Amino acid sequence: MYLNYSGPGHKHPKQCKKRHIFYNDYDRLKHICNYISVRQGETIKKFQEDLDAVMSDIGEMHITLENFLSKLRSLQGARSIDEDVRDVIGTASTIEMKD
């Protein structure tokens, strides 16, 4: 399961069939983290700091959802982040999910 983004700044080759979170789609990742931070009982500021650290660590144009979660989990130390992400993605109308 991946987040799919095909709006402005989408530079991934069309022939690639993999779906990715795009590095320049920072607002959608921030939107996800705002939802998760409430569920995790943490402040949005702390979550944003971890998100910034994850994104700067990866430094690629695109990352998979699993890769993103793995790096975020290592900073957060929380195992339930996966389920929270999958739950909130379903409720965040601005985020498009494709299986």
mmCIF file of N, CA and C in Angstrom:
data_model
loop_
_atom_site.group_PDB
_atom_site.id
_atom_site.type_symbol
_atom_site.label_atom_id
_atom_site.label_comp_id
_atom_site.label_asym_id
_atom_site.label_seq_id
_atom_site.Cartn_x
_atom_site.Cartn_y
_atom_site.Cartn_z
ATOM 1 N N MET A 1 0.857 -1.180 0.000
ATOM 2 C CA MET A 1 0.000 0.000 0.000
ATOM 3 C C MET A 1 0.900 1.240 0.000
ATOM 4 N N TYR A 2 0.613 2.164 -0.886
ATOM 5 C CA TYR A 2 1.407 3.374 -0.989
ATOM 6 C C TYR A 2 0.497 4.583 -1.082
ATOM 7 N N LEU A 3 1.003 5.711 -0.656
ATOM 8 C CA LEU A 3 0.341 6.967 -0.964
ATOM 9 C C LEU A 3 0.684 7.295 -2.406
ATOM 10 N N ASN A 4 -0.267 7.780 -3.135
ATOM 11 C CA ASN A 4 -0.023 8.114 -4.527
ATOM 12 C C ASN A 4 -0.186 9.614 -4.734
ATOM 13 N N TYR A 5 0.789 10.215 -5.372
ATOM 14 C CA TYR A 5 0.721 11.645 -5.661
ATOM 15 C C TYR A 5 1.123 11.866 -7.106
ATOM 16 N N SER A 6 0.263 12.486 -7.875
ATOM 17 C CA SER A 6 0.576 12.694 -9.283
ATOM 18 C C SER A 6 0.348 14.138 -9.697
ATOM 19 N N GLY A 7 0.391 15.037 -8.721
ATOM 20 C CA GLY A 7 0.165 16.448 -9.006
ATOM 21 C C GLY A 7 1.424 17.153 -9.458
ATOM 22 N N PRO A 8 1.460 18.463 -9.320
ATOM 23 C CA PRO A 8 2.629 19.248 -9.741
ATOM 24 C C PRO A 8 3.905 18.758 -9.058
ATOM 25 N N GLY A 9 4.972 18.702 -9.813
ATOM 26 C CA GLY A 9 6.240 18.257 -9.252
ATOM 27 C C GLY A 9 6.438 16.758 -9.321
ATOM 28 N N HIS A 10 5.488 16.037 -9.882
ATOM 29 C CA HIS A 10 5.600 14.584 -10.030
ATOM 30 C C HIS A 10 6.625 14.272 -11.108
ATOM 31 N N LYS A 11 7.812 13.831 -10.675
ATOM 32 C CA LYS A 11 8.897 13.615 -11.616
ATOM 33 C C LYS A 11 9.214 12.134 -11.833
ATOM 34 N N HIS A 12 8.409 11.268 -11.252
ATOM 35 C CA HIS A 12 8.700 9.844 -11.381
ATOM 36 C C HIS A 12 8.371 9.360 -12.785
ATOM 37 N N PRO A 13 9.219 8.518 -13.392
ATOM 38 C CA PRO A 13 8.963 8.036 -14.753
ATOM 39 C C PRO A 13 7.603 7.348 -14.872
ATOM 40 N N LYS A 14 6.896 7.655 -15.948
ATOM 41 C CA LYS A 14 5.554 7.096 -16.130
ATOM 42 C C LYS A 14 5.569 5.587 -16.263
ATOM 43 N N GLN A 15 6.654 5.021 -16.777
ATOM 44 C CA GLN A 15 6.695 3.577 -16.988
ATOM 45 C C GLN A 15 6.854 2.789 -15.685
ATOM 46 N N CYS A 16 7.242 3.474 -14.609
ATOM 47 C CA CYS A 16 7.380 2.792 -13.322
ATOM 48 C C CYS A 16 6.003 2.594 -12.719
ATOM 49 N N LYS A 17 5.688 1.356 -12.359
ATOM 50 C CA LYS A 17 4.353 1.049 -11.866
ATOM 51 C C LYS A 17 4.246 1.179 -10.345
ATOM 52 N N LYS A 18 5.361 1.406 -9.674
ATOM 53 C CA LYS A 18 5.326 1.550 -8.220
ATOM 54 C C LYS A 18 4.731 2.890 -7.838
ATOM 55 N N ARG A 19 4.025 2.908 -6.703
ATOM 56 C CA ARG A 19 3.452 4.156 -6.200
ATOM 57 C C ARG A 19 4.251 4.599 -4.975
ATOM 58 N N HIS A 20 4.411 5.887 -4.837
ATOM 59 C CA HIS A 20 5.299 6.408 -3.808
ATOM 60 C C HIS A 20 4.688 7.593 -3.073
ATOM 61 N N ILE A 21 5.232 7.858 -1.893
ATOM 62 C CA ILE A 21 5.060 9.162 -1.274
ATOM 63 C C ILE A 21 6.132 10.047 -1.915
ATOM 64 N N PHE A 22 5.766 11.224 -2.344
ATOM 65 C CA PHE A 22 6.750 12.079 -2.974
ATOM 66 C C PHE A 22 7.309 13.094 -1.987
ATOM 67 N N TYR A 23 8.611 13.251 -2.060
ATOM 68 C CA TYR A 23 9.325 14.129 -1.150
ATOM 69 C C TYR A 23 8.772 15.547 -1.193
ATOM 70 N N ASN A 24 8.387 16.017 -2.391
ATOM 71 C CA ASN A 24 7.885 17.381 -2.504
ATOM 72 C C ASN A 24 6.401 17.478 -2.157
ATOM 73 N N ASP A 25 5.800 16.374 -1.729
ATOM 74 C CA ASP A 25 4.400 16.401 -1.305
ATOM 75 C C ASP A 25 4.345 16.499 0.214
ATOM 76 N N TYR A 26 5.140 17.426 0.733
ATOM 77 C CA TYR A 26 5.338 17.561 2.181
ATOM 78 C C TYR A 26 4.041 17.872 2.916
ATOM 79 N N ASP A 27 3.147 18.663 2.301
ATOM 80 C CA ASP A 27 1.913 19.046 2.981
ATOM 81 C C ASP A 27 1.030 17.846 3.296
ATOM 82 N N ARG A 28 0.995 16.873 2.402
ATOM 83 C CA ARG A 28 0.178 15.688 2.675
ATOM 84 C C ARG A 28 0.777 14.869 3.804
ATOM 85 N N LEU A 29 2.091 14.754 3.833
ATOM 86 C CA LEU A 29 2.732 14.043 4.941
ATOM 87 C C LEU A 29 2.475 14.778 6.251
ATOM 88 N N LYS A 30 2.528 16.091 6.209
ATOM 89 C CA LYS A 30 2.264 16.888 7.406
ATOM 90 C C LYS A 30 0.821 16.678 7.870
ATOM 91 N N HIS A 31 -0.087 16.596 6.909
ATOM 92 C CA HIS A 31 -1.498 16.365 7.210
ATOM 93 C C HIS A 31 -1.681 15.015 7.914
ATOM 94 N N ILE A 32 -1.015 13.997 7.411
ATOM 95 C CA ILE A 32 -1.066 12.673 8.042
ATOM 96 C C ILE A 32 -0.526 12.758 9.465
ATOM 97 N N CYS A 33 0.614 13.409 9.626
ATOM 98 C CA CYS A 33 1.256 13.470 10.937
ATOM 99 C C CYS A 33 0.427 14.250 11.948
ATOM 100 N N ASN A 34 -0.315 15.238 11.486
ATOM 101 C CA ASN A 34 -1.190 15.970 12.395
ATOM 102 C C ASN A 34 -2.259 15.054 12.972
ATOM 103 N N TYR A 35 -2.817 14.181 12.132
ATOM 104 C CA TYR A 35 -3.799 13.218 12.611
ATOM 105 C C TYR A 35 -3.155 12.209 13.570
ATOM 106 N N ILE A 36 -2.002 11.689 13.168
ATOM 107 C CA ILE A 36 -1.353 10.658 13.984
ATOM 108 C C ILE A 36 -0.937 11.197 15.341
ATOM 109 N N SER A 37 -0.440 12.429 15.372
ATOM 110 C CA SER A 37 0.052 12.989 16.627
ATOM 111 C C SER A 37 -1.040 13.025 17.682
ATOM 112 N N VAL A 38 -2.260 13.291 17.259
ATOM 113 C CA VAL A 38 -3.383 13.302 18.202
ATOM 114 C C VAL A 38 -3.641 11.885 18.712
ATOM 115 N N ARG A 39 -3.632 10.907 17.811
ATOM 116 C CA ARG A 39 -3.880 9.517 18.193
ATOM 117 C C ARG A 39 -2.767 8.963 19.081
ATOM 118 N N GLN A 40 -1.537 9.408 18.832
ATOM 119 C CA GLN A 40 -0.399 8.925 19.607
ATOM 120 C C GLN A 40 -0.267 9.660 20.942
ATOM 121 N N GLY A 41 -1.052 10.706 21.130
ATOM 122 C CA GLY A 41 -0.984 11.458 22.374
ATOM 123 C C GLY A 41 0.253 12.321 22.482
ATOM 124 N N GLU A 42 0.787 12.712 21.357
ATOM 125 C CA GLU A 42 1.970 13.558 21.353
ATOM 126 C C GLU A 42 1.620 14.914 20.772
ATOM 127 N N THR A 43 2.480 15.862 21.007
ATOM 128 C CA THR A 43 2.234 17.181 20.444
ATOM 129 C C THR A 43 2.550 17.166 18.959
ATOM 130 N N ILE A 44 1.843 17.990 18.205
ATOM 131 C CA ILE A 44 2.099 18.087 16.778
ATOM 132 C C ILE A 44 3.525 18.577 16.533
ATOM 133 N N LYS A 45 3.991 19.461 17.405
ATOM 134 C CA LYS A 45 5.353 19.994 17.248
ATOM 135 C C LYS A 45 6.396 18.874 17.285
ATOM 136 N N LYS A 46 6.262 17.962 18.253
ATOM 137 C CA LYS A 46 7.204 16.849 18.353
ATOM 138 C C LYS A 46 7.137 15.980 17.106
ATOM 139 N N PHE A 47 5.926 15.734 16.643
ATOM 140 C CA PHE A 47 5.770 14.898 15.454
ATOM 141 C C PHE A 47 6.349 15.588 14.229
ATOM 142 N N GLN A 48 6.147 16.896 14.136
ATOM 143 C CA GLN A 48 6.706 17.641 13.011
ATOM 144 C C GLN A 48 8.234 17.604 13.030
ATOM 145 N N GLU A 49 8.818 17.659 14.203
ATOM 146 C CA GLU A 49 10.275 17.580 14.311
ATOM 147 C C GLU A 49 10.764 16.231 13.802
ATOM 148 N N ASP A 50 10.056 15.170 14.180
ATOM 149 C CA ASP A 50 10.442 13.842 13.717
ATOM 150 C C ASP A 50 10.229 13.697 12.212
ATOM 151 N N LEU A 51 9.132 14.282 11.712
ATOM 152 C CA LEU A 51 8.885 14.242 10.267
ATOM 153 C C LEU A 51 10.012 14.952 9.522
ATOM 154 N N ASP A 52 10.406 16.115 10.016
ATOM 155 C CA ASP A 52 11.507 16.853 9.388
ATOM 156 C C ASP A 52 12.783 16.022 9.375
ATOM 157 N N ALA A 53 13.038 15.347 10.486
ATOM 158 C CA ALA A 53 14.239 14.515 10.580
ATOM 159 C C ALA A 53 14.177 13.355 9.588
ATOM 160 N N VAL A 54 13.004 12.734 9.462
ATOM 161 C CA VAL A 54 12.841 11.625 8.526
ATOM 162 C C VAL A 54 13.074 12.105 7.098
ATOM 163 N N MET A 55 12.449 13.215 6.738
ATOM 164 C CA MET A 55 12.546 13.696 5.375
ATOM 165 C C MET A 55 13.971 14.128 5.031
ATOM 166 N N SER A 56 14.662 14.767 5.958
ATOM 167 C CA SER A 56 16.029 15.201 5.668
ATOM 168 C C SER A 56 16.972 14.003 5.626
ATOM 169 N N ASP A 57 16.661 12.963 6.404
ATOM 170 C CA ASP A 57 17.489 11.764 6.413
ATOM 171 C C ASP A 57 17.367 11.003 5.094
ATOM 172 N N ILE A 58 16.160 10.943 4.578
ATOM 173 C CA ILE A 58 15.936 10.197 3.341
ATOM 174 C C ILE A 58 16.491 10.970 2.150
ATOM 175 N N GLY A 59 16.109 12.232 2.051
ATOM 176 C CA GLY A 59 16.687 13.101 1.034
ATOM 177 C C GLY A 59 16.503 12.616 -0.392
ATOM 178 N N GLU A 60 15.449 11.862 -0.661
ATOM 179 C CA GLU A 60 15.196 11.377 -2.012
ATOM 180 C C GLU A 60 13.947 12.055 -2.559
ATOM 181 N N MET A 61 13.735 11.938 -3.851
ATOM 182 C CA MET A 61 12.550 12.523 -4.456
ATOM 183 C C MET A 61 11.285 11.788 -4.040
ATOM 184 N N HIS A 62 11.400 10.513 -3.744
ATOM 185 C CA HIS A 62 10.226 9.750 -3.345
ATOM 186 C C HIS A 62 10.639 8.594 -2.435
ATOM 187 N N ILE A 63 9.732 8.199 -1.555
ATOM 188 C CA ILE A 63 9.958 7.089 -0.645
ATOM 189 C C ILE A 63 8.679 6.274 -0.545
ATOM 190 N N THR A 64 8.822 5.005 -0.210
ATOM 191 C CA THR A 64 7.633 4.188 -0.018
ATOM 192 C C THR A 64 7.033 4.472 1.349
ATOM 193 N N LEU A 65 5.759 4.171 1.506
ATOM 194 C CA LEU A 65 5.090 4.364 2.789
ATOM 195 C C LEU A 65 5.769 3.525 3.864
ATOM 196 N N GLU A 66 6.151 2.290 3.511
ATOM 197 C CA GLU A 66 6.794 1.404 4.482
ATOM 198 C C GLU A 66 8.142 1.968 4.935
ATOM 199 N N ASN A 67 8.898 2.514 4.000
ATOM 200 C CA ASN A 67 10.191 3.116 4.324
ATOM 201 C C ASN A 67 9.999 4.324 5.239
ATOM 202 N N PHE A 68 9.001 5.140 4.899
ATOM 203 C CA PHE A 68 8.687 6.310 5.710
ATOM 204 C C PHE A 68 8.307 5.904 7.132
ATOM 205 N N LEU A 69 7.430 4.897 7.249
ATOM 206 C CA LEU A 69 6.981 4.445 8.567
ATOM 207 C C LEU A 69 8.128 3.861 9.378
ATOM 208 N N SER A 70 8.987 3.112 8.723
ATOM 209 C CA SER A 70 10.116 2.495 9.414
ATOM 210 C C SER A 70 11.020 3.550 10.045
ATOM 211 N N LYS A 71 11.328 4.591 9.273
ATOM 212 C CA LYS A 71 12.200 5.653 9.787
ATOM 213 C C LYS A 71 11.498 6.468 10.872
ATOM 214 N N LEU A 72 10.199 6.707 10.671
ATOM 215 C CA LEU A 72 9.448 7.463 11.669
ATOM 216 C C LEU A 72 9.321 6.671 12.961
ATOM 217 N N ARG A 73 9.100 5.365 12.848
ATOM 218 C CA ARG A 73 8.984 4.495 14.017
ATOM 219 C C ARG A 73 10.263 4.507 14.830
ATOM 220 N N SER A 74 11.394 4.514 14.144
ATOM 221 C CA SER A 74 12.666 4.485 14.869
ATOM 222 C C SER A 74 12.854 5.754 15.697
ATOM 223 N N LEU A 75 12.299 6.869 15.222
ATOM 224 C CA LEU A 75 12.376 8.110 15.989
ATOM 225 C C LEU A 75 11.314 8.161 17.084
ATOM 226 N N GLN A 76 10.140 7.683 16.764
ATOM 227 C CA GLN A 76 9.015 7.765 17.693
ATOM 228 C C GLN A 76 9.037 6.656 18.745
ATOM 229 N N GLY A 77 9.598 5.515 18.384
ATOM 230 C CA GLY A 77 9.611 4.387 19.306
ATOM 231 C C GLY A 77 8.225 3.842 19.574
ATOM 232 N N ALA A 78 7.327 3.972 18.597
ATOM 233 C CA ALA A 78 5.952 3.500 18.778
ATOM 234 C C ALA A 78 5.617 2.492 17.691
ATOM 235 N N ARG A 79 5.097 1.349 18.106
ATOM 236 C CA ARG A 79 4.778 0.293 17.145
ATOM 237 C C ARG A 79 3.423 0.488 16.492
ATOM 238 N N SER A 80 2.557 1.292 17.092
ATOM 239 C CA SER A 80 1.193 1.430 16.572
ATOM 240 C C SER A 80 1.078 2.497 15.487
ATOM 241 N N ILE A 81 2.196 3.098 15.114
ATOM 242 C CA ILE A 81 2.141 4.149 14.102
ATOM 243 C C ILE A 81 1.583 3.605 12.785
ATOM 244 N N ASP A 82 1.957 2.371 12.425
ATOM 245 C CA ASP A 82 1.475 1.779 11.177
ATOM 246 C C ASP A 82 -0.041 1.781 11.116
ATOM 247 N N GLU A 83 -0.663 1.248 12.181
ATOM 248 C CA GLU A 83 -2.122 1.164 12.195
ATOM 249 C C GLU A 83 -2.747 2.552 12.206
ATOM 250 N N ASP A 84 -2.147 3.472 12.951
ATOM 251 C CA ASP A 84 -2.683 4.828 13.005
ATOM 252 C C ASP A 84 -2.629 5.489 11.630
ATOM 253 N N VAL A 85 -1.513 5.296 10.930
ATOM 254 C CA VAL A 85 -1.394 5.878 9.594
ATOM 255 C C VAL A 85 -2.474 5.308 8.685
ATOM 256 N N ARG A 86 -2.625 3.998 8.716
ATOM 257 C CA ARG A 86 -3.604 3.370 7.828
ATOM 258 C C ARG A 86 -5.028 3.786 8.193
ATOM 259 N N ASP A 87 -5.293 3.975 9.477
ATOM 260 C CA ASP A 87 -6.620 4.431 9.903
ATOM 261 C C ASP A 87 -6.882 5.863 9.458
ATOM 262 N N VAL A 88 -5.931 6.745 9.709
ATOM 263 C CA VAL A 88 -6.185 8.152 9.431
ATOM 264 C C VAL A 88 -6.189 8.462 7.949
ATOM 265 N N ILE A 89 -5.458 7.668 7.162
ATOM 266 C CA ILE A 89 -5.462 7.893 5.726
ATOM 267 C C ILE A 89 -6.877 7.720 5.185
ATOM 268 N N GLY A 90 -7.602 6.787 5.765
ATOM 269 C CA GLY A 90 -8.981 6.571 5.344
ATOM 270 C C GLY A 90 -9.889 7.739 5.687
ATOM 271 N N THR A 91 -9.548 8.506 6.711
ATOM 272 C CA THR A 91 -10.398 9.622 7.135
ATOM 273 C C THR A 91 -9.918 10.968 6.608
ATOM 274 N N ALA A 92 -8.711 11.009 6.077
ATOM 275 C CA ALA A 92 -8.171 12.267 5.564
ATOM 276 C C ALA A 92 -8.553 12.416 4.096
ATOM 277 N N SER A 93 -9.592 13.173 3.851
ATOM 278 C CA SER A 93 -10.163 13.253 2.510
ATOM 279 C C SER A 93 -9.210 13.850 1.478
ATOM 280 N N THR A 94 -8.200 14.587 1.927
ATOM 281 C CA THR A 94 -7.294 15.204 0.952
ATOM 282 C C THR A 94 -6.204 14.239 0.503
ATOM 283 N N ILE A 95 -6.177 13.058 1.102
ATOM 284 C CA ILE A 95 -5.134 12.091 0.768
ATOM 285 C C ILE A 95 -5.733 10.979 -0.080
ATOM 286 N N GLU A 96 -5.143 10.736 -1.226
ATOM 287 C CA GLU A 96 -5.645 9.708 -2.126
ATOM 288 C C GLU A 96 -4.894 8.414 -1.884
ATOM 289 N N MET A 97 -5.619 7.335 -1.641
ATOM 290 C CA MET A 97 -4.995 6.032 -1.424
ATOM 291 C C MET A 97 -5.266 5.134 -2.609
ATOM 292 N N LYS A 98 -4.245 4.368 -3.011
ATOM 293 C CA LYS A 98 -4.411 3.357 -4.057
ATOM 294 C C LYS A 98 -3.773 2.081 -3.556
ATOM 295 N N ASP A 99 -4.423 0.960 -3.791
ATOM 296 C CA ASP A 99 -3.852 -0.333 -3.374
ATOM 297 C C ASP A 99 -2.976 -0.889 -4.475
#
